[in-house]
Amino acid sequence: MNDAYLKFVNSPFGGRLARSLGLPKPEVLRRYRADRPEFGGLIAIGAGREPRLLDAFASFIASVGMTSVAHESAGLWVPLATRHGLMTGRFEPAEAGSPGKLAALLFDASGIDDSSLLEPLHGFFHDTLRSLGKCGRIVVLGRPPEACANPRQWTAQRALEGLVRSLGKEARRGITANLVYVEAGSERGIEATLRFFLSPRSAYVSGQVVRIAAQGALAHDAAAFDWRQPLAGRRALVTGAARGIGAAIASVLAAEGAHVIGLDIPSARDALDATIRQLNGSTLAFDIAAPEAAAQIAAALDELGVDIVVHNAGITKDKTIAKMTDAAWQSVIDINLSAQERIDDALLAAGILRDGGRIVAVSSISGIAGNPGQTNYATSKAGVIGRVQSMAPQLRARGITINAVAPGFIETQMTAKMPFALREAGRRMNSMSQGGQPVDVAQTIAWLAHPGSAGVTGQVVRVCGQSLIGA
Amino acid sequence: MNDAYLKFVNSPFGGRLARSLGLPKPEVLRRYRADRPEFGGLIAIGAGREPRLLDAFASFIASVGMTSVAHESAGLWVPLATRHGLMTGRFEPAEAGSPGKLAALLFDASGIDDSSLLEPLHGFFHDTLRSLGKCGRIVVLGRPPEACANPRQWTAQRALEGLVRSLGKEARRGITANLVYVEAGSERGIEATLRFFLSPRSAYVSGQVVRIAAQGALAHDAAAFDWRQPLAGRRALVTGAARGIGAAIASVLAAEGAHVIGLDIPSARDALDATIRQLNGSTLAFDIAAPEAAAQIAAALDELGVDIVVHNAGITKDKTIAKMTDAAWQSVIDINLSAQERIDDALLAAGILRDGGRIVAVSSISGIAGNPGQTNYATSKAGVIGRVQSMAPQLRARGITINAVAPGFIETQMTAKMPFALREAGRRMNSMSQGGQPVDVAQTIAWLAHPGSAGVTGQVVRVCGQSLIGA
């Protein structure tokens, strides 16, 4: 952890000092550890009228072994939970004086079809938010607005975004708040996504809106998998894997069971070997800027094929545009964007990326919001968003998903070199008041690469602690 | 103007002090004044390969009387401009030493269909940005990504967003940068939008992405109009018109020729009368929270009908959700969102809002990004975005457009009462380093209400000086 301030204010003396001076006190985020239980504690359930997803919740909660309590808005929950053999009780607002009692808040807003029916959301979060513990989880589920039958329903569902983003900014204390739009018919496909957003794996993902599509062809290859080793038997190509975020991605995918093929430029071969050796993976040393690299990568992967492609390799060459050379513009666009296109085209045309596969591309908050001094980088990263949005429909028939993650301020060697004031602003201007870790990006990618994420495609998920900065 | 700092740093002494202390020096923005020429000066033209919109530019530039210079990227421009009878020359990069020479930069990226072809954008802005004067205008035109023929083209067009948003943040000095996606076949419909984004009217609108759809049915009632009085003969309902932003909207629409019907609650009748009297408009005093109000408004407008509806009325009742009463939640959702639905339903069902009409709803940056202490307000304003997106397709056949504006920090009586630190943060955290004025919101609404904006529908345009804050 590079954040000395975070350590300081969470020491006994530092904490007292921060309190007396009114300084921000970022929470030490709880992150996933293989040696600790991933789920546990009490989850409060709330619902609007005619909730459609309670059954899907119940089987999820049963499978992870949490205990539920029903808010008065979710009157249907108790009999339903009992049918599923779940431990359950009623949430008593009187206990709101007992902070930290709850581990998660889950609200089913799927049946709300008019703006005048949004009130149960207020009732639920009004009653429960203070009882949610540190690093707690908030998930609201609704229906994709654009798939709604009429403008009133679309409007009510779209309104949920404003609520969830506000809750994330209001809750603080390491709490995340996310909105999942579940298309009718995709209920069976929500478990991998619910697990991610309720797990410590999503420690630095907040204020996000994710859609789960009815899977149809996408369910293609979802086959059976083991929740403890969901990527077992799968081969994952990770570009830029030698160091930093790429190395974290390789490590998390390997921990989930994948055979990782780490790729980096020939000059980083030693670091790449060191990173990948401990994961029992294999390595490829190519410069993806070279026109022939895509064909070479395809040839190298041809025999065994690949199931997951993570486009992580990227460079920055920051300068104001008036001072930016043509070479600095071109190389950033080429490596961060065009090379991804060339590699995917080669792997897809030859069927090397198998049906049911996963593509995850690394975009950036700069690609969403723009950034001074990064016209080249922001253009390339906005293009990555276009890639994901444009290719998702085309890849559907083959059951392949394509998504992007957009990191915010992540603590790396690169950010450690930033000027102090800029670094501190980037670190603090988010709902967690701290930078993220490479593993936060990696865990998000692992969720998107999951066989259970077949319904998640064409999306951009920020890993930014709900940064204030956006478009 | 409430911004004492802005006045101070633009005084001779304040300017020297700000320079020596390294303080930000926000520009005094040039705004539209009826007694000054709206357009003038030199506009530099750049283009990617196979630009499709140069003809449309040429007729626009001819109509407003600017003088163009062609960047080397736009080799086709000189002969074409000459055919249109335009004064034109070549942009010489050697003159980049003469800052302030240019009033606007216009780039036609419509023909760029691969990420490897983005370089001319770098060449153009590299050469010209330093020559752009204070309060200059940058407009990039492309094709809507989602309408592109293939993923490569979609990706390249989507990449433009990252560039334009970065340029806006880099340029400073009161310069705006916006991206207009022009659907093939809608070229005739770009003039009203180009005028807005190149005019002082868009002083506080930057970093925005707007789409112009091929008009078809939308062109319905665009008929002939006078650019100097485009709303002449049109009747405009403005809710919340007594004061603040609503009064500014009423005033700008009246100046553009509309007959304004100002609506406000009965208790604001005196202020409403005073505001509307000087505009020779008419008034309606209703409480839109009352269930019967929509029908009463429809009845009051029935005889003469209405062409433009501006849903500006709104309230805030800020509290953290744990402390927010049910009444505070309900009244904000009802007045800011449900009342808009009731009024539009009544006006549309009875045909009182005429074919070819315009609906503009006021959303908010809080509805996009969420805001702590504003769960109710942000939910209502996110719902407004849903309203616009859901109703636009339905209203197309009648030639009615519906759009939203999302103000950022606008200097009003409300913001004047904010705590100092919060107010200063809101004011400075944008590319203009200052708050906007009510007239900035009003001018944006006037553009959307314009008969020439028939191709602009279902969109959300922020009036925020390109605030850092977003989703």
Short mmCIF file of C-alpha atoms in Angstrom, two decimals, chain B residues 98-290:
data_model
loop_
_atom_site.label_atom_id
_atom_site.label_comp_id
_atom_site.label_asym_id
_atom_site.label_seq_id
_atom_site.Cartn_x
_atom_site.Cartn_y
_atom_site.Cartn_z
CA SER B 98 0.12 34.99 -32.94
CA PRO B 99 -2.24 33.93 -30.19
CA GLY B 100 -5.83 35.02 -30.41
CA LYS B 101 -5.85 35.10 -34.15
CA LEU B 102 -8.68 32.60 -34.48
CA ALA B 103 -12.27 32.77 -33.21
CA ALA B 104 -13.13 29.13 -33.82
CA LEU B 105 -11.78 25.73 -34.83
CA LEU B 106 -14.03 23.42 -36.83
CA PHE B 107 -13.00 19.87 -37.71
CA ASP B 108 -14.88 17.49 -39.99
CA ALA B 109 -14.14 13.95 -38.77
CA SER B 110 -17.16 12.40 -40.48
CA GLY B 111 -15.15 10.30 -42.91
CA ILE B 112 -12.77 8.73 -40.38
CA ASP B 113 -13.57 5.05 -40.31
CA ASP B 114 -10.58 3.46 -38.56
CA SER B 115 -8.58 4.24 -35.43
CA SER B 116 -5.41 4.39 -37.50
CA LEU B 117 -6.83 7.41 -39.34
CA LEU B 118 -7.30 9.71 -36.34
CA GLU B 119 -3.98 11.48 -36.81
CA PRO B 120 -5.30 14.54 -38.72
CA LEU B 121 -7.13 15.53 -35.52
CA HIS B 122 -3.80 15.72 -33.74
CA GLY B 123 -2.24 17.64 -36.62
CA PHE B 124 -5.06 20.18 -36.72
CA PHE B 125 -5.34 20.93 -33.00
CA HIS B 126 -1.58 20.73 -32.54
CA ASP B 127 -1.18 23.48 -35.12
CA THR B 128 -4.17 25.67 -34.30
CA LEU B 129 -5.06 25.49 -30.59
CA ARG B 130 -2.54 28.11 -29.50
CA SER B 131 -3.89 30.53 -32.08
CA LEU B 132 -7.42 30.29 -30.72
CA GLY B 133 -8.43 33.43 -28.86
CA LYS B 134 -10.14 33.86 -25.49
CA CYS B 135 -13.68 32.45 -25.41
CA GLY B 136 -12.94 30.71 -28.70
CA ARG B 137 -15.01 27.82 -29.96
CA ILE B 138 -14.00 24.26 -30.87
CA VAL B 139 -16.46 22.03 -32.69
CA VAL B 140 -15.67 18.54 -33.98
CA LEU B 141 -18.22 16.86 -36.23
CA GLY B 142 -18.51 13.12 -36.70
CA ARG B 143 -21.04 10.35 -37.35
CA PRO B 144 -23.13 8.78 -34.55
CA PRO B 145 -21.07 5.73 -33.53
CA GLU B 146 -24.12 3.51 -33.08
CA ALA B 147 -25.18 4.20 -36.68
CA CYS B 148 -21.80 3.20 -38.12
CA ALA B 149 -21.51 0.34 -40.57
CA ASN B 150 -18.86 -1.67 -38.73
CA PRO B 151 -16.99 -1.84 -35.41
CA ARG B 152 -13.83 -0.18 -36.77
CA GLN B 153 -15.74 2.92 -37.84
CA TRP B 154 -17.88 2.96 -34.66
CA THR B 155 -14.70 2.74 -32.57
CA ALA B 156 -12.96 5.56 -34.40
CA GLN B 157 -16.00 7.82 -34.13
CA ARG B 158 -16.49 6.98 -30.44
CA ALA B 159 -12.86 7.85 -29.81
CA LEU B 160 -13.61 11.49 -30.72
CA GLU B 161 -15.33 11.91 -27.34
CA GLY B 162 -12.08 11.40 -25.48
CA LEU B 163 -10.36 13.97 -27.65
CA VAL B 164 -13.02 16.66 -27.40
CA ARG B 165 -13.44 16.32 -23.64
CA SER B 166 -9.67 16.55 -23.22
CA LEU B 167 -9.42 19.59 -25.47
CA GLY B 168 -12.08 21.34 -23.40
CA LYS B 169 -10.10 20.69 -20.22
CA GLU B 170 -6.82 21.68 -21.80
CA ALA B 171 -7.83 24.83 -23.64
CA ARG B 172 -9.10 26.94 -20.67
CA ARG B 173 -9.34 30.75 -21.34
CA GLY B 174 -13.13 30.55 -21.66
CA ILE B 175 -12.82 28.26 -24.69
CA THR B 176 -15.51 25.63 -25.23
CA ALA B 177 -15.12 22.29 -27.04
CA ASN B 178 -18.07 20.23 -28.20
CA LEU B 179 -18.71 17.19 -30.38
CA VAL B 180 -21.61 16.98 -32.79
CA TYR B 181 -22.49 13.62 -34.31
CA VAL B 182 -24.37 14.21 -37.55
CA GLU B 183 -26.36 11.30 -38.89
CA ALA B 184 -26.02 10.75 -42.63
CA GLY B 185 -28.93 12.52 -44.29
CA SER B 186 -29.30 15.18 -41.60
CA GLU B 187 -26.71 17.58 -43.03
CA ARG B 188 -29.35 20.19 -43.83
CA GLY B 189 -30.33 20.21 -40.16
CA ILE B 190 -27.02 21.17 -38.61
CA GLU B 191 -27.15 24.93 -38.93
CA ALA B 192 -29.08 25.76 -35.74
CA THR B 193 -26.73 23.54 -33.75
CA LEU B 194 -23.55 24.89 -35.36
CA ARG B 195 -24.78 28.42 -34.71
CA PHE B 196 -25.36 27.63 -31.05
CA PHE B 197 -22.00 26.01 -30.43
CA LEU B 198 -20.09 28.72 -32.31
CA SER B 199 -22.00 31.57 -30.69
CA PRO B 200 -21.45 33.39 -27.39
CA ARG B 201 -24.84 31.88 -26.47
CA SER B 202 -23.06 28.61 -25.57
CA ALA B 203 -20.59 30.36 -23.23
CA TYR B 204 -21.03 27.81 -20.42
CA VAL B 205 -21.62 24.66 -22.50
CA SER B 206 -18.47 22.62 -23.01
CA GLY B 207 -17.40 18.99 -23.20
CA GLN B 208 -20.81 18.02 -24.57
CA VAL B 209 -21.74 15.40 -27.15
CA VAL B 210 -24.83 16.05 -29.24
CA ARG B 211 -26.44 13.95 -31.95
CA ILE B 212 -28.39 15.26 -34.92
CA ALA B 213 -30.77 12.69 -36.32
CA ALA B 214 -31.94 12.52 -39.89
CA GLN B 215 -35.15 14.40 -39.55
CA GLY B 216 -37.80 12.69 -41.61
CA ALA B 217 -41.01 13.21 -39.69
CA LEU B 218 -39.20 15.52 -37.31
CA ALA B 219 -38.82 18.13 -40.02
CA HIS B 220 -42.62 18.22 -39.97
CA ASP B 221 -43.20 21.75 -38.89
CA ALA B 222 -39.77 23.30 -39.22
CA ALA B 223 -41.27 25.50 -41.95
CA ALA B 224 -39.64 28.82 -42.67
CA PHE B 225 -38.32 30.96 -39.87
CA ASP B 226 -36.28 34.09 -39.37
CA TRP B 227 -32.85 33.51 -37.78
CA ARG B 228 -33.24 36.81 -35.92
CA GLN B 229 -36.65 35.88 -34.44
CA PRO B 230 -36.80 32.11 -34.78
CA LEU B 231 -39.60 31.68 -32.24
CA ALA B 232 -41.88 34.37 -33.70
CA GLY B 233 -45.49 33.17 -33.71
CA ARG B 234 -44.75 30.38 -31.24
CA ARG B 235 -46.28 30.00 -27.79
CA ALA B 236 -44.05 28.77 -24.96
CA LEU B 237 -45.14 27.48 -21.55
CA VAL B 238 -42.42 27.92 -18.90
CA THR B 239 -43.00 26.43 -15.44
CA GLY B 240 -41.40 28.03 -12.39
CA ALA B 241 -41.09 31.26 -14.35
CA ALA B 242 -41.35 33.80 -11.54
CA ARG B 243 -37.69 33.94 -10.60
CA GLY B 244 -34.16 32.71 -11.17
CA ILE B 245 -33.50 30.33 -14.03
CA GLY B 246 -37.19 30.21 -15.00
CA ALA B 247 -37.36 33.99 -15.38
CA ALA B 248 -34.20 33.89 -17.52
CA ILE B 249 -35.75 31.21 -19.74
CA ALA B 250 -38.92 33.26 -20.17
CA SER B 251 -36.87 36.31 -21.04
CA VAL B 252 -34.67 34.60 -23.64
CA LEU B 253 -37.59 32.82 -25.32
CA ALA B 254 -39.46 36.12 -25.50
CA ALA B 255 -36.41 37.83 -26.98
CA GLU B 256 -36.36 35.13 -29.68
CA GLY B 257 -39.93 36.04 -30.54
CA ALA B 258 -42.05 33.61 -28.52
CA HIS B 259 -45.21 34.50 -26.66
CA VAL B 260 -44.36 33.27 -23.17
CA ILE B 261 -46.93 31.79 -20.82
CA GLY B 262 -45.25 31.90 -17.42
CA LEU B 263 -46.50 29.47 -14.80
CA ASP B 264 -45.74 29.46 -11.10
CA ILE B 265 -47.39 28.69 -7.78
CA PRO B 266 -50.13 31.05 -6.60
CA SER B 267 -47.95 32.37 -3.75
CA ALA B 268 -45.41 33.62 -6.33
CA ARG B 269 -48.02 35.44 -8.37
CA ASP B 270 -46.64 38.93 -7.81
CA ALA B 271 -43.12 38.00 -8.84
CA LEU B 272 -44.52 36.08 -11.80
CA ASP B 273 -46.60 39.04 -12.94
CA ALA B 274 -43.61 41.35 -12.64
CA THR B 275 -41.37 39.00 -14.65
CA ILE B 276 -43.86 38.25 -17.40
CA ARG B 277 -45.36 41.72 -17.74
CA GLN B 278 -42.16 43.12 -19.22
CA LEU B 279 -42.12 40.30 -21.76
CA ASN B 280 -45.69 40.96 -22.89
CA GLY B 281 -46.51 37.38 -22.00
CA SER B 282 -49.33 35.80 -20.07
CA THR B 283 -49.38 34.04 -16.71
CA LEU B 284 -50.86 30.96 -15.09
CA ALA B 285 -50.91 30.48 -11.32
CA PHE B 286 -51.20 26.80 -10.42
CA ASP B 287 -49.58 24.50 -7.91
CA ILE B 288 -48.32 21.68 -10.14
CA ALA B 289 -48.25 19.37 -7.11
CA ALA B 290 -52.06 19.42 -7.07
#
